[in-house]
Amino acid sequence: MAVHLRLARTGRHKRPMYRLVAADSRKARDGRFLEILGIFDPLKDAGLPELKQDRVLTWLHQGAQPSVTVRTLLRRAGVWKQFETEKAAQKKTAAK
């Protein structure tokens, strides 16, 4: 099963809210998901998502693939940089 990190739309008409979810890649956009990892409200001034950073990192280390939009949100929140540094450290220790 291929797991993707992506956005699922919630909210009412012209007031979108998105959940950052870990979902099977074969499921529909707003369909069944494995876990809710955060919330993103694009209408807020900051435009930053509220994330469960430890769970996001866990899914990324297990091989979940983020969508392009989710990767951008993770970069804004600083989670993507943390993931890359942890991944580089693991490679460095594995090479020794």
PDB file of C-alpha atoms in Angstrom:
ATOM      1  CA  MET A   1       0.000   0.000   0.000  1.00  0.00           C
ATOM      2  CA  ALA A   2       1.437   3.352  -1.072  1.00  0.00           C
ATOM      3  CA  VAL A   3       0.804   6.050   1.511  1.00  0.00           C
ATOM      4  CA  HIS A   4       0.625   9.684   0.468  1.00  0.00           C
ATOM      5  CA  LEU A   5       0.454  12.801   2.605  1.00  0.00           C
ATOM      6  CA  ARG A   6      -2.134  15.075   1.045  1.00  0.00           C
ATOM      7  CA  LEU A   7      -4.867  17.604   1.698  1.00  0.00           C
ATOM      8  CA  ALA A   8      -8.529  16.663   2.155  1.00  0.00           C
ATOM      9  CA  ARG A   9     -10.979  19.530   1.769  1.00  0.00           C
ATOM     10  CA  THR A  10     -13.451  20.389   4.508  1.00  0.00           C
ATOM     11  CA  GLY A  11     -15.362  23.568   5.306  1.00  0.00           C
ATOM     12  CA  ARG A  12     -18.324  25.212   3.704  1.00  0.00           C
ATOM     13  CA  HIS A  13     -18.947  26.927   0.387  1.00  0.00           C
ATOM     14  CA  LYS A  14     -16.226  29.515  -0.361  1.00  0.00           C
ATOM     15  CA  ARG A  15     -14.686  28.951   3.108  1.00  0.00           C
ATOM     16  CA  PRO A  16     -12.221  26.112   2.521  1.00  0.00           C
ATOM     17  CA  MET A  17     -10.361  24.316   5.278  1.00  0.00           C
ATOM     18  CA  TYR A  18      -8.035  21.442   4.626  1.00  0.00           C
ATOM     19  CA  ARG A  19      -6.917  18.498   6.697  1.00  0.00           C
ATOM     20  CA  LEU A  20      -3.420  17.168   6.156  1.00  0.00           C
ATOM     21  CA  VAL A  21      -3.948  13.411   6.101  1.00  0.00           C
ATOM     22  CA  ALA A  22      -1.999  10.225   5.530  1.00  0.00           C
ATOM     23  CA  ALA A  23      -4.042   8.208   3.041  1.00  0.00           C
ATOM     24  CA  ASP A  24      -3.780   5.258   0.697  1.00  0.00           C
ATOM     25  CA  SER A  25      -2.931   6.652  -2.742  1.00  0.00           C
ATOM     26  CA  ARG A  26      -5.814   4.712  -4.326  1.00  0.00           C
ATOM     27  CA  LYS A  27      -8.493   6.398  -2.203  1.00  0.00           C
ATOM     28  CA  ALA A  28     -10.484   9.486  -3.228  1.00  0.00           C
ATOM     29  CA  ARG A  29      -9.361  12.975  -2.212  1.00  0.00           C
ATOM     30  CA  ASP A  30     -11.951  13.292   0.547  1.00  0.00           C
ATOM     31  CA  GLY A  31     -12.251   9.556   1.081  1.00  0.00           C
ATOM     32  CA  ARG A  32     -10.972   7.246   3.750  1.00  0.00           C
ATOM     33  CA  PHE A  33      -7.670   8.153   5.377  1.00  0.00           C
ATOM     34  CA  LEU A  34      -5.299   6.554   7.860  1.00  0.00           C
ATOM     35  CA  GLU A  35      -4.598   9.502  10.158  1.00  0.00           C
ATOM     36  CA  ILE A  36      -5.196  13.250  10.448  1.00  0.00           C
ATOM     37  CA  LEU A  37      -1.836  14.994  10.750  1.00  0.00           C
ATOM     38  CA  GLY A  38      -2.865  18.636  10.823  1.00  0.00           C
ATOM     39  CA  ILE A  39      -5.145  21.412   9.672  1.00  0.00           C
ATOM     40  CA  PHE A  40      -4.527  24.141   7.092  1.00  0.00           C
ATOM     41  CA  ASP A  41      -6.703  27.244   6.800  1.00  0.00           C
ATOM     42  CA  PRO A  42      -5.664  29.195   3.689  1.00  0.00           C
ATOM     43  CA  LEU A  43      -7.796  32.195   4.678  1.00  0.00           C
ATOM     44  CA  LYS A  44      -5.754  32.969   7.810  1.00  0.00           C
ATOM     45  CA  ASP A  45      -3.151  35.692   7.513  1.00  0.00           C
ATOM     46  CA  ALA A  46      -0.189  33.497   8.441  1.00  0.00           C
ATOM     47  CA  GLY A  47      -1.013  30.698   6.000  1.00  0.00           C
ATOM     48  CA  LEU A  48       0.858  28.178   8.143  1.00  0.00           C
ATOM     49  CA  PRO A  49      -0.596  24.760   8.896  1.00  0.00           C
ATOM     50  CA  GLU A  50      -1.133  23.442  12.401  1.00  0.00           C
ATOM     51  CA  LEU A  51       0.748  20.121  12.346  1.00  0.00           C
ATOM     52  CA  LYS A  52       1.472  17.147  14.554  1.00  0.00           C
ATOM     53  CA  GLN A  53       5.159  17.333  13.664  1.00  0.00           C
ATOM     54  CA  ASP A  54       6.202  14.080  15.325  1.00  0.00           C
ATOM     55  CA  ARG A  55       3.517  12.105  13.435  1.00  0.00           C
ATOM     56  CA  VAL A  56       4.374  13.797  10.119  1.00  0.00           C
ATOM     57  CA  LEU A  57       8.034  12.897  10.575  1.00  0.00           C
ATOM     58  CA  THR A  58       7.094   9.327  11.480  1.00  0.00           C
ATOM     59  CA  TRP A  59       5.113   8.920   8.264  1.00  0.00           C
ATOM     60  CA  LEU A  60       7.884  10.488   6.181  1.00  0.00           C
ATOM     61  CA  HIS A  61      10.489   8.131   7.693  1.00  0.00           C
ATOM     62  CA  GLN A  62       8.208   5.196   6.887  1.00  0.00           C
ATOM     63  CA  GLY A  63       8.201   6.212   3.222  1.00  0.00           C
ATOM     64  CA  ALA A  64       5.023   8.261   2.790  1.00  0.00           C
ATOM     65  CA  GLN A  65       5.174  10.537  -0.233  1.00  0.00           C
ATOM     66  CA  PRO A  66       3.908  14.123   0.219  1.00  0.00           C
ATOM     67  CA  SER A  67       2.017  15.858  -2.563  1.00  0.00           C
ATOM     68  CA  VAL A  68       3.581  18.995  -4.050  1.00  0.00           C
ATOM     69  CA  THR A  69       1.300  21.265  -2.015  1.00  0.00           C
ATOM     70  CA  VAL A  70       1.934  19.382   1.211  1.00  0.00           C
ATOM     71  CA  ARG A  71       5.687  19.515   0.623  1.00  0.00           C
ATOM     72  CA  THR A  72       5.399  23.308   0.252  1.00  0.00           C
ATOM     73  CA  LEU A  73       3.437  23.554   3.512  1.00  0.00           C
ATOM     74  CA  LEU A  74       5.992  21.359   5.286  1.00  0.00           C
ATOM     75  CA  ARG A  75       8.785  23.642   4.052  1.00  0.00           C
ATOM     76  CA  ARG A  76       6.956  26.714   5.378  1.00  0.00           C
ATOM     77  CA  ALA A  77       6.488  25.042   8.766  1.00  0.00           C
ATOM     78  CA  GLY A  78      10.144  23.900   8.901  1.00  0.00           C
ATOM     79  CA  VAL A  79       9.289  20.198   9.100  1.00  0.00           C
ATOM     80  CA  TRP A  80      10.767  19.308   5.707  1.00  0.00           C
ATOM     81  CA  LYS A  81      14.199  20.692   6.664  1.00  0.00           C
ATOM     82  CA  GLN A  82      14.109  18.718   9.914  1.00  0.00           C
ATOM     83  CA  PHE A  83      13.236  15.576   7.958  1.00  0.00           C
ATOM     84  CA  GLU A  84      16.107  16.092   5.514  1.00  0.00           C
ATOM     85  CA  THR A  85      18.654  16.637   8.302  1.00  0.00           C
ATOM     86  CA  GLU A  86      17.482  13.508  10.141  1.00  0.00           C
ATOM     87  CA  LYS A  87      17.635  11.521   6.908  1.00  0.00           C
ATOM     88  CA  ALA A  88      21.166  12.774   6.180  1.00  0.00           C
ATOM     89  CA  ALA A  89      22.260  11.868   9.710  1.00  0.00           C
ATOM     90  CA  GLN A  90      20.859   8.349   9.288  1.00  0.00           C
ATOM     91  CA  LYS A  91      22.740   7.934   6.008  1.00  0.00           C
ATOM     92  CA  LYS A  92      25.933   9.170   7.640  1.00  0.00           C
ATOM     93  CA  THR A  93      25.682   6.691  10.510  1.00  0.00           C
ATOM     94  CA  ALA A  94      24.750   3.859   8.151  1.00  0.00           C
ATOM     95  CA  ALA A  95      27.819   4.575   5.995  1.00  0.00           C
ATOM     96  CA  LYS A  96      30.193   4.214   8.965  1.00  0.00           C
TER      97      LYS A  96
END
